[in-house]
Short mmCIF file of C-alpha atoms in Angstrom, two decimals:
data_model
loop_
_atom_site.label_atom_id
_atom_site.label_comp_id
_atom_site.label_asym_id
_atom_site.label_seq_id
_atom_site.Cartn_x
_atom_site.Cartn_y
_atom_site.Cartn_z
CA UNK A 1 0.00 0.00 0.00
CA UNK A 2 1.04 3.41 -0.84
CA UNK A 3 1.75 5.30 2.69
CA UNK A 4 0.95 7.94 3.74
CA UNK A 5 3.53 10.97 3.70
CA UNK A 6 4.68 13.30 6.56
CA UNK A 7 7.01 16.12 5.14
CA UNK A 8 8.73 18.84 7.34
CA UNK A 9 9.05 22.28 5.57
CA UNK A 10 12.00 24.58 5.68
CA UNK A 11 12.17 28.16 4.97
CA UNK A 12 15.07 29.39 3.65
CA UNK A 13 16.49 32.70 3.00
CA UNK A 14 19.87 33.57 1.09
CA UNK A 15 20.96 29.64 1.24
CA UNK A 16 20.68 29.24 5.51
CA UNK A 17 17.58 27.82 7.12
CA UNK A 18 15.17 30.83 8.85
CA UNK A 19 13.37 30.56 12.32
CA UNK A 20 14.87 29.17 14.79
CA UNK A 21 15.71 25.22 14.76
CA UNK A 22 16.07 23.09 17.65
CA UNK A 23 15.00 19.64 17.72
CA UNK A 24 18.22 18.32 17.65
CA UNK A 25 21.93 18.90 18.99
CA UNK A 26 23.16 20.42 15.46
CA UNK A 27 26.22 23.05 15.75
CA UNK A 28 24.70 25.01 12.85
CA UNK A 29 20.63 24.72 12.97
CA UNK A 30 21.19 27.59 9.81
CA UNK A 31 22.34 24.37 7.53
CA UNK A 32 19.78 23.41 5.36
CA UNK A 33 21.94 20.66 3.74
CA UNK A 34 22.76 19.34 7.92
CA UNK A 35 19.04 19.76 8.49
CA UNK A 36 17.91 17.86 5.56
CA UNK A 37 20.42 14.73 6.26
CA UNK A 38 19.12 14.47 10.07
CA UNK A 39 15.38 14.97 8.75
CA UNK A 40 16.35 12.03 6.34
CA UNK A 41 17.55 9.88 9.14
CA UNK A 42 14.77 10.16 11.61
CA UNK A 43 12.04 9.36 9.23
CA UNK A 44 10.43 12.28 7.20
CA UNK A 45 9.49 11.28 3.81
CA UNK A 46 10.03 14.67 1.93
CA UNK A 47 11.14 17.60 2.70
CA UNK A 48 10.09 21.28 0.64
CA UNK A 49 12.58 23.93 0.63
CA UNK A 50 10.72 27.50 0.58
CA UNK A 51 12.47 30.54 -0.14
CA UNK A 52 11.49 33.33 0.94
CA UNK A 53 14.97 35.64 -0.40
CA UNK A 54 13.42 38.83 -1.12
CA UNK A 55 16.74 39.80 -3.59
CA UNK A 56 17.64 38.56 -6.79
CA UNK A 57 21.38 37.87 -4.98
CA UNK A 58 19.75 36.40 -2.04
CA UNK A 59 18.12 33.84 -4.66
CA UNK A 60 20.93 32.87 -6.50
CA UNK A 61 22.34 31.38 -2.97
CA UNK A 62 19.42 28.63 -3.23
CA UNK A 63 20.95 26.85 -7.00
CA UNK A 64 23.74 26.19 -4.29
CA UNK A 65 21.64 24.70 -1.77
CA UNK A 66 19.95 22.31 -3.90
CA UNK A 67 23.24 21.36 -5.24
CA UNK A 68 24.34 20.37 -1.85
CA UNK A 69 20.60 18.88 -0.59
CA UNK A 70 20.69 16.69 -3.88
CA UNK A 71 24.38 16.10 -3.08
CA UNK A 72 24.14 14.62 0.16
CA UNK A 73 19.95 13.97 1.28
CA UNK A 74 18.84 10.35 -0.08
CA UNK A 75 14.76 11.27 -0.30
CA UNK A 76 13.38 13.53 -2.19
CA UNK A 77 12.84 17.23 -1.74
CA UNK A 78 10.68 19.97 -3.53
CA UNK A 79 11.70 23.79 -3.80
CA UNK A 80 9.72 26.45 -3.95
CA UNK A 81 9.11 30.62 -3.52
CA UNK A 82 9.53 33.01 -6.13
CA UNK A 83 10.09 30.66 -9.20
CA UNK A 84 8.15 31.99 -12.51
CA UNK A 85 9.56 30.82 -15.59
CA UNK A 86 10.37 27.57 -17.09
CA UNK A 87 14.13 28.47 -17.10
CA UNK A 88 13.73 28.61 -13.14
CA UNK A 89 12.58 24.95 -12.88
CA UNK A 90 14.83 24.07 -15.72
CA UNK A 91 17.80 24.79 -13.54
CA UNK A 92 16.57 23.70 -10.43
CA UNK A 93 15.77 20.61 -11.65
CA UNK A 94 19.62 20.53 -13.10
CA UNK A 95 21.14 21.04 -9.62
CA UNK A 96 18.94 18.02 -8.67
CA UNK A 97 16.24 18.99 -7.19
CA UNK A 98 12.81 16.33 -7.34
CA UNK A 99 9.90 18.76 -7.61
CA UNK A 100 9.23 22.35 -7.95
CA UNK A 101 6.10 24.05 -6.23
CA UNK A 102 4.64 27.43 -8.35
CA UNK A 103 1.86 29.65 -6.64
CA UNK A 104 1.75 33.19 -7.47
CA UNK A 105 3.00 32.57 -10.77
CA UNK A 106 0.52 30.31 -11.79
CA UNK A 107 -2.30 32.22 -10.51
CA UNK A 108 -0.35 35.33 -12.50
CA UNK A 109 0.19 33.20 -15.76
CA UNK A 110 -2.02 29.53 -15.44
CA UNK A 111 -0.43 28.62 -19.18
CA UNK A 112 2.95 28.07 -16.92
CA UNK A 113 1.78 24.53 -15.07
CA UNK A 114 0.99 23.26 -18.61
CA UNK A 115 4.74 24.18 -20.09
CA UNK A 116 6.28 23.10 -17.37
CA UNK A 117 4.28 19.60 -16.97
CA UNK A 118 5.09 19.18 -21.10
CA UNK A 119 8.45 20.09 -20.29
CA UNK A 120 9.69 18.13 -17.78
CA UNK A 121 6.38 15.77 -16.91
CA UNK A 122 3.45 16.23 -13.94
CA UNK A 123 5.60 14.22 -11.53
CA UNK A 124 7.53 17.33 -10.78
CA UNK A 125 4.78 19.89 -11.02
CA UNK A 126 3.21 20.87 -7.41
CA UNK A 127 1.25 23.94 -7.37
CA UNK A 128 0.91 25.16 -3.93
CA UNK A 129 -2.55 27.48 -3.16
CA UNK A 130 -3.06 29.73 -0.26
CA UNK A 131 -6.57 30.14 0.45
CA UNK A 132 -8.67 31.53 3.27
CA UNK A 133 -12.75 31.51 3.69
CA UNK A 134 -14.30 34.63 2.71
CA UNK A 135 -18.01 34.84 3.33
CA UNK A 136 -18.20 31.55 3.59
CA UNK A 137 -16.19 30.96 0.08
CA UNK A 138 -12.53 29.71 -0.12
CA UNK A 139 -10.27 32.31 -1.74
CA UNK A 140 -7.14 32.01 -3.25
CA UNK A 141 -4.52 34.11 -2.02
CA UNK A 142 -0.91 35.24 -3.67
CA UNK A 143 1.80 36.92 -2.90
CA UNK A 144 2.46 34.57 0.13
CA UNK A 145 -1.08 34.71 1.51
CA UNK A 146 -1.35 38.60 1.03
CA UNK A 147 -3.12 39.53 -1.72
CA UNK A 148 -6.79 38.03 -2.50
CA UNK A 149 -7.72 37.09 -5.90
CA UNK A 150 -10.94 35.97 -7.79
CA UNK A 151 -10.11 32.31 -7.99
CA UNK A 152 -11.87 29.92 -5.89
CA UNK A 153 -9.94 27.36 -4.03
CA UNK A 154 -11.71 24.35 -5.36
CA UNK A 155 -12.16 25.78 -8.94
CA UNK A 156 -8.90 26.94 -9.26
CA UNK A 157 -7.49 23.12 -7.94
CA UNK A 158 -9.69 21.76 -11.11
CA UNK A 159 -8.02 23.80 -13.22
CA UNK A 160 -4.47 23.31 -11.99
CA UNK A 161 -5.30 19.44 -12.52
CA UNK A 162 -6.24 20.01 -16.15
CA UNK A 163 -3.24 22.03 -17.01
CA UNK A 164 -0.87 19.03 -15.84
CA UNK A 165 -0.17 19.79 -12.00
CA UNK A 166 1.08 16.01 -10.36
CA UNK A 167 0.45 17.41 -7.33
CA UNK A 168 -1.54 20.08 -4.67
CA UNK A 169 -0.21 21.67 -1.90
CA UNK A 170 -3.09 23.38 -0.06
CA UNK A 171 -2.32 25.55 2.57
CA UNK A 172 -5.44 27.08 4.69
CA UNK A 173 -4.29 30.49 5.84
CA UNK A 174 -6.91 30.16 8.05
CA UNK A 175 -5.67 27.57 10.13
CA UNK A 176 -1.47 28.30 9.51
CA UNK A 177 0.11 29.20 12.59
CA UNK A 178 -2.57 28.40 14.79
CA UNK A 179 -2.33 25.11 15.64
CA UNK A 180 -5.47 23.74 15.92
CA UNK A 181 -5.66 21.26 12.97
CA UNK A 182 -6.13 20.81 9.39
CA UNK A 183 -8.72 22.35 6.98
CA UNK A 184 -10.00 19.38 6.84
CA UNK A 185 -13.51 19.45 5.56
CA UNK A 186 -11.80 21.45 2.72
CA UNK A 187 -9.06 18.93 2.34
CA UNK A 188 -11.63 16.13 1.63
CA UNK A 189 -13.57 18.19 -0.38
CA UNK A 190 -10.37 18.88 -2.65
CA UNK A 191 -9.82 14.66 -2.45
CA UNK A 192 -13.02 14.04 -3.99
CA UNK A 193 -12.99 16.63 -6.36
CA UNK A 194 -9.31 15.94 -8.02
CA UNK A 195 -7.67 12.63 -8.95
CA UNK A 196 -4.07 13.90 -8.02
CA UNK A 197 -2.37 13.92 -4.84
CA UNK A 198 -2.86 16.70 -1.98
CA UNK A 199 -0.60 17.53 0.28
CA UNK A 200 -2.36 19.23 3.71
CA UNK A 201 -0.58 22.57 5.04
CA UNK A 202 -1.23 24.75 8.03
CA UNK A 203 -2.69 23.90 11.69
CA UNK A 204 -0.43 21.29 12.03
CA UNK A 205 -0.35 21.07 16.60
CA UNK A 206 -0.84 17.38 17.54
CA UNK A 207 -0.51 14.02 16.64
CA UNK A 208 -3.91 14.23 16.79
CA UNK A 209 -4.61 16.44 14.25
CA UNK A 210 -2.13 14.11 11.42
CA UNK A 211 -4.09 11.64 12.29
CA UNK A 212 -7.52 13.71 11.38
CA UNK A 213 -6.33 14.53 8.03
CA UNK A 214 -5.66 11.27 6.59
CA UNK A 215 -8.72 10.12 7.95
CA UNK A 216 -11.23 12.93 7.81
CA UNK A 217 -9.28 15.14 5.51
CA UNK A 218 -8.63 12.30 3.25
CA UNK A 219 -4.62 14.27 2.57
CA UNK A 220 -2.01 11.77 0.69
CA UNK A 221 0.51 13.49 2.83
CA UNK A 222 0.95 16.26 5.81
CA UNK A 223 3.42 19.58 5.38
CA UNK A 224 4.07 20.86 8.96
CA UNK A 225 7.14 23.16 9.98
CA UNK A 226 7.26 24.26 13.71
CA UNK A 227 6.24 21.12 15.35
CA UNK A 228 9.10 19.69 13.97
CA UNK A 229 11.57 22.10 13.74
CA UNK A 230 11.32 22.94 17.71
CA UNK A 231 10.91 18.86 18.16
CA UNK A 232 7.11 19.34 19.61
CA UNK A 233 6.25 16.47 17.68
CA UNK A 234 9.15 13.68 17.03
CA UNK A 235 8.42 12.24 13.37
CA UNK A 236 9.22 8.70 14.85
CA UNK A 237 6.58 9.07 17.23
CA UNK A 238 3.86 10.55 15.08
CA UNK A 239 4.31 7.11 12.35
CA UNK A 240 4.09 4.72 15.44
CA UNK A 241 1.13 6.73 16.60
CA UNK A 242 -0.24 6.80 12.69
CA UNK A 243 0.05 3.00 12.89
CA UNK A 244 -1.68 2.54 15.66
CA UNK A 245 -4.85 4.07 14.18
CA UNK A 246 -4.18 1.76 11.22
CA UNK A 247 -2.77 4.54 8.80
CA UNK A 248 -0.27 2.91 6.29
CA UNK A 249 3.42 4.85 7.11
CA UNK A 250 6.95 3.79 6.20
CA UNK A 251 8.59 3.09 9.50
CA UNK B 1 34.59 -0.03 -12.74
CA UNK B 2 33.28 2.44 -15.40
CA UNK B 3 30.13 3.17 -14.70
CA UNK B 4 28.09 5.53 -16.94
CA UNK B 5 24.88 7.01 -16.54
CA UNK B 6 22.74 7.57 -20.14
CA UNK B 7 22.80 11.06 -20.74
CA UNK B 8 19.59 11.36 -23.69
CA UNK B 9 18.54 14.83 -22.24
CA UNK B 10 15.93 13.60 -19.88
CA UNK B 11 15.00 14.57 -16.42
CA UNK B 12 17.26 14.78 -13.58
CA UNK B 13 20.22 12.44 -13.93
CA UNK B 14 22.14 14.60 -10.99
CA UNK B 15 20.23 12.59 -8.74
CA UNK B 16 21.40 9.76 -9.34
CA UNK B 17 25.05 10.59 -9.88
CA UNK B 18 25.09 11.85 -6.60
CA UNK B 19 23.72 8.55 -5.18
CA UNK B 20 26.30 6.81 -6.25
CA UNK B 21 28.80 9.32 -5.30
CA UNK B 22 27.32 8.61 -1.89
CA UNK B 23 28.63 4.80 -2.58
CA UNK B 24 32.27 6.38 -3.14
CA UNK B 25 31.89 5.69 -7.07
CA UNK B 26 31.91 8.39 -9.77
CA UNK B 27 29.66 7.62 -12.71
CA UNK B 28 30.00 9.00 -15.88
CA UNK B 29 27.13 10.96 -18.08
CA UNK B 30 27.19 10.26 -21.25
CA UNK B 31 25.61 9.43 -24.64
CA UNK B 32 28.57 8.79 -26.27
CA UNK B 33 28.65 4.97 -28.38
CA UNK B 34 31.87 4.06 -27.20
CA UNK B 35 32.06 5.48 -23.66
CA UNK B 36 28.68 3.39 -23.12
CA UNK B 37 30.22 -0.04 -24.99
CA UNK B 38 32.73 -0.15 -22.81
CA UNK B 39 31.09 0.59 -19.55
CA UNK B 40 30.84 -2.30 -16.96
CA UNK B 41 27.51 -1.14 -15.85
CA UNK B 42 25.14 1.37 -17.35
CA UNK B 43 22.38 3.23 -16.07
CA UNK B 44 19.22 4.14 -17.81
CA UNK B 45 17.37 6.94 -16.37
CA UNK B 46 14.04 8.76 -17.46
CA UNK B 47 11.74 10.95 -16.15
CA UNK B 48 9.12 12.69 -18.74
CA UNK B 49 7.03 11.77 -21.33
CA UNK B 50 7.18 8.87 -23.01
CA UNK B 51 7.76 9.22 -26.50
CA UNK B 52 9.74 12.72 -26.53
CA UNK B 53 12.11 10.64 -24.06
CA UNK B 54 12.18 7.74 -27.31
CA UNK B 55 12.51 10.44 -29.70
CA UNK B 56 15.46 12.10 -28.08
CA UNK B 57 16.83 8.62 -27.79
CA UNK B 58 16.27 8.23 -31.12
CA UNK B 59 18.00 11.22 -32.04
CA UNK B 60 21.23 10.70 -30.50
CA UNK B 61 21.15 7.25 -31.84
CA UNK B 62 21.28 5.17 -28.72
CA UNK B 63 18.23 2.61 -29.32
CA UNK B 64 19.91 0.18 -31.08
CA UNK B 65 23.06 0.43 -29.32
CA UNK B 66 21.04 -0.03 -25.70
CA UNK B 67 19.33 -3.67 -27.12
CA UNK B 68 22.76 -4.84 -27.48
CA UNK B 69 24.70 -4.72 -24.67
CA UNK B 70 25.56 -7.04 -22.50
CA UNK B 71 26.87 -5.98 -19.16
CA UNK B 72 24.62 -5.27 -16.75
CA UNK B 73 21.65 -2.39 -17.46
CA UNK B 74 19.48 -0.63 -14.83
CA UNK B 75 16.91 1.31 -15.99
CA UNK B 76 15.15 3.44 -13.88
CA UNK B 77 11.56 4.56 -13.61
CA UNK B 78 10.80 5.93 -17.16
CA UNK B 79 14.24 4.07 -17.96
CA UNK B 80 12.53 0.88 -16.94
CA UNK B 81 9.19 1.46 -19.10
CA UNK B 82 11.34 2.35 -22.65
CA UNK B 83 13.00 -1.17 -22.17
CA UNK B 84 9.62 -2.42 -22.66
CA UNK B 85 7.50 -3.27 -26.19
CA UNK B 86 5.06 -0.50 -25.94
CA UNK B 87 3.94 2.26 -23.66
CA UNK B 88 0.17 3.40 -23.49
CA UNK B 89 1.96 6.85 -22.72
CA UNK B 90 1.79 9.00 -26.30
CA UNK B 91 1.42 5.34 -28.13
CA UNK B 92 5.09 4.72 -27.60
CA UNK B 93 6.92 1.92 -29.14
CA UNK B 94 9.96 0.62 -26.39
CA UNK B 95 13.17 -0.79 -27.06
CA UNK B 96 11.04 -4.16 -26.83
CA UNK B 97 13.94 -5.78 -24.64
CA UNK B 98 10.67 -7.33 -22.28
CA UNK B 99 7.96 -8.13 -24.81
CA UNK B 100 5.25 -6.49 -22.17
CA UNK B 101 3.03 -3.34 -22.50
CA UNK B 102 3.27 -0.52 -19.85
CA UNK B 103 -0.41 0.93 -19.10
CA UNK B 104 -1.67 3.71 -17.50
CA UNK B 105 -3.66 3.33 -14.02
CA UNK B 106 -6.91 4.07 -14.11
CA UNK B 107 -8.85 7.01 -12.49
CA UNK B 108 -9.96 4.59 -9.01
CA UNK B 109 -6.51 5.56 -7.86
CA UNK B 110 -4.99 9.16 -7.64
CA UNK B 111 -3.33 9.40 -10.59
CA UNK B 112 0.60 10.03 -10.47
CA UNK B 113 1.16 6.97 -7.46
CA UNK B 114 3.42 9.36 -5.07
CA UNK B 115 5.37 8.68 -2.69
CA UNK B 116 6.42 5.42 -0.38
CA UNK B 117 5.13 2.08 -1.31
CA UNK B 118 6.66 -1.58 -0.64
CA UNK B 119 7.92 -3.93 -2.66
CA UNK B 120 7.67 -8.10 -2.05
CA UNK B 121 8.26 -11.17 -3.76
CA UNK B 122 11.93 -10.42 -4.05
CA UNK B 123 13.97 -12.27 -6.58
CA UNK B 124 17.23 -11.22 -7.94
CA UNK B 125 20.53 -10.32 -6.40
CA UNK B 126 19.79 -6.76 -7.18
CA UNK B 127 17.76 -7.54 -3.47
CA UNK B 128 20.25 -8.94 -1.44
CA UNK B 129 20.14 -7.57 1.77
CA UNK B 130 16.79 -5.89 1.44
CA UNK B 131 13.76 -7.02 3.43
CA UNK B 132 10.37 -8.38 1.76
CA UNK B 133 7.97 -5.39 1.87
CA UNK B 134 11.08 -2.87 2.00
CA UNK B 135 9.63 0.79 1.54
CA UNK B 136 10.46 2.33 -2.27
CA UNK B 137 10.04 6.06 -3.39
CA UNK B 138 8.04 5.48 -6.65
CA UNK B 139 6.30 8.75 -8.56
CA UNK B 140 5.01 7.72 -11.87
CA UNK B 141 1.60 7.41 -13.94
CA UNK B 142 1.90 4.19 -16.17
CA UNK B 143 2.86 0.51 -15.13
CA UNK B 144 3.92 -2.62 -16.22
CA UNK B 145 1.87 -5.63 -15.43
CA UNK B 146 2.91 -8.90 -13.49
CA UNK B 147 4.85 -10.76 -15.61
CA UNK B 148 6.99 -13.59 -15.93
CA UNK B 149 10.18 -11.32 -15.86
CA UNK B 150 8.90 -9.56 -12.71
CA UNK B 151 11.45 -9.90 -10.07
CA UNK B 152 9.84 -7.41 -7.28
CA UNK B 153 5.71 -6.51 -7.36
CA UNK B 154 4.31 -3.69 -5.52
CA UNK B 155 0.75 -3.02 -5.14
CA UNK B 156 -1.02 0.37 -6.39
CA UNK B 157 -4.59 -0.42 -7.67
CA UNK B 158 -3.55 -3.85 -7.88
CA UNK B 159 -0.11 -5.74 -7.79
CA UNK B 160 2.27 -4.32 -11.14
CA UNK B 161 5.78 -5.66 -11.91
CA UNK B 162 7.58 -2.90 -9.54
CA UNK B 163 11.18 -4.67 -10.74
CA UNK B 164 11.87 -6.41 -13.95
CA UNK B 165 14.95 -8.94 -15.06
CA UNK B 166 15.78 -10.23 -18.42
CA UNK B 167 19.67 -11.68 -19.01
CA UNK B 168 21.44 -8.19 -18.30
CA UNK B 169 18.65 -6.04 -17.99
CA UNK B 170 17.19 -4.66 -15.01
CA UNK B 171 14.50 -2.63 -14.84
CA UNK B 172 13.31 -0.41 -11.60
CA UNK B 173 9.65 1.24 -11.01
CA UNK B 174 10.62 3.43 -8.08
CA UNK B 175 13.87 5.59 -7.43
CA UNK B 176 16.88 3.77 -5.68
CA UNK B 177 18.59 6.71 -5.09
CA UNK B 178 15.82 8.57 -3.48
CA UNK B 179 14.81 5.54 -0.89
CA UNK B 180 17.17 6.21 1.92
CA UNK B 181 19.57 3.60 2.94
CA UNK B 182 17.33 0.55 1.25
CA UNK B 183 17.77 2.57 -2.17
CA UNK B 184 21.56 2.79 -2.15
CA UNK B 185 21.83 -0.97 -0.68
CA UNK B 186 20.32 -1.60 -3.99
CA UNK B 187 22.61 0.47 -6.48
CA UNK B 188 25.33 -1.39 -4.62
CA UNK B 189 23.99 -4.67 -5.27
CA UNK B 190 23.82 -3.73 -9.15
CA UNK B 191 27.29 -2.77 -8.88
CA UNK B 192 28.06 -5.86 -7.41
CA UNK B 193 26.46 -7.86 -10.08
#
């Protein structure tokens, strides 16, 4: 049986690792490539690199990074944050990274998920949407969760399908950072409606709560940052705990 | 040992370079006739479509050369499928090595299969040291059935020929050098072969 996927997320910001990281004894918690090898060890199934480099310098750093990620991590990782053009993913993908995740730009130019899944195939093709409810409605959000937009959360997931996305990561800006759980009425919703792969973003607390979204939420896989990073939840843990309520992890 | 890794112009080969560079071994990318005839062992990667990935194969004339060699081959995802008759995927004809058709799942799964699945009924050397029902990292979209040359199934909508064998070709479904330590037990038992 396919299992289920549990995938920490790291920002990243001219090539070092941003917020503070502390679930293990590492002398530089700034080194993605460090941070990436122990995340590998201990379990996680993924990883996604985010940058959030506001400079073009700043972004040239990352190429580096996923040089040394691909280098020297043995799963597979997807980058993401500010990439727009086919060139982007083209080198990316060169300097070995698996998958690239496009939000803004998509939303900006929709045309770009179907050149890049002719280009280099839907495997590698992850659009990520930010959306929030608004009167009741879910609306997708760009510019990092600042700027609304027409698009509706569920339409605009339909139409990211067609063009040749492999892959959805949904973050609810209504639950990030609070802690509480999942979106995961919305999460289903998105299951039943597409016949690709969602990946579940933002609320991420308790074991509790991975365990609600692969069984209420329906989500092929979980994105969470803090809980890991600051070792609230230990990955090992959560898959013996997902076991237990008879969801299908590699352990 | 020369190893070299088929450089056609598909998807990311780094990867796998890398992978082995983790074993201590430096592979060569290449799509050069001789470089590849006198390899020991030879990679065949893919990722992509189909039948641009046969076209481009095509073009720098490495079809026929591929069917006839005879130290060990490992193709890899995509890799794996071209070594194979026919691919549903843009009507493709393979290299025909394993006289099978590779299909496309249908829409009662979630269409790429992505992520960790296991593999079982282990039979080669290429497993040695691997455990039955041994976690892969597979991403792909089309499949080829159980067949007599299967050598490792995995089940996704129903049990598929997850590892293939014929003479010196070997043919992997998921990504050995993106499933941890199991993965790169594996590319060491193919350069062990």
């Amino acid at each position: 049986m396919l299992t289920k996927r549990i995938i920490p997320c790291l920002d990243i910001k001219n090539g070092r690792t941003v917020k503070g990281v502390n679930f293990v004894n590492l002398i530089d918690a700034g080194d993605p490539v460090a941070l990436a090898k122990q995340y590998a060890e201990i379990g996680a199934d993924e990883l996604v690199f985010l940058d959030i480099s506001a400079t073009l310098e700043e972004r040239k750093t990352m190429l580096e990074m996923v040089l040394k990620v691909a280098a020297q991590v043995n799963i597979p990782f997807t980058v993401g944050g500010g990439i727009s053009t086919v060139e982007d993913v083209d080198a990316l993908l060169h300097c070995g990274a698996d998958k690239v995740s496009i939000n803004s730009s998509a939303i900006k130019r929709p045309e770009l998920v179907n050149e890049l899944s002719q280009k280099f195939g839907s495997q590698c093709v992850v659009v990520a949407i930010d959306a929030k409810q608004v009167n009741g409605k879910w609306c997708v959000h760009l510019a990092g969760g600042t700027i609304p937009t027409h698009l509706e959360l569920f339409d605009w997931a339909k139409e990211v399908e067609r063009r040749g996305a492999g892959e959805i990561l949904f973050t609810s800006m209504d639950h990030d950072g609070t802690k509480v759980g999942f979106a995961n009425e919305a999460l289903a919703k998105l299951t039943a409606l597409v016949n690709i792969p969602i990946i579940a973003s933002g609320g991420a607390g308790t074991v509790k709560h991975f365990v609600d979204t692969f069984i209420k939420g329906k989500s092929d896989a979980a994105l969470a940052a803090s809980v890991f990073h600051f070792g609230e939840i230990k990955i090992t843990d959560l898959k013996k705990e997902l076991r237990n309520n008879n969801i299908e992890v590699r352990l | 040992m020369k190893l070299v890794i088929l450089d056609y112009g598909v998807g990311n080969i780094k990867s796998i370079q890398f992978a082995f560079n983790r074993l201590g071994v430096s592979a060569v990318l290449s799509n050069d006739v001789e470089e590849i005839k006198t390899a020991d062992k030879i990679i065949f990667p893919g990722v992509g479509e189909a039948s641009s990935a046969m076209n481009k194969l095509r073009s720098v004339g490495l079809v026929e050369v591929i069917k006839q060699l005879k130290q060990p081959v490992l193709g890899i995802c995509l890799g794996m499928q071209l070594m194979c008759a026919k691919t549903e995927e843009g009507n493709t004809n393979g290299l025909g090595i394993f006289d099978v058709t590779v299909k496309r799942f249908s829409n009662k799964v979630k269409v790429p299969q992505m992520g960790w699945n296991t593999i079982t009924n282990l039979e080669s050397k290429l497993f040695d040291g691997i455990s039955d029902k041994e976690y892969m990292y597979l991403v792909h979209s089309y499949y080829v059935e159980e067949n007599e040359r299967s050598i490792a199934i995995t089940d996704y909508e129903f049990f598929y020929a997850s590892a293939i064998q014929k003479d010196n070709f070997y043919g992997v479904q998921f990504h050995p050098e993106k499933s941890g330590k199991s993965g790169e037990r594996i590319l060491q038992n193919f350069l062990n072969l």
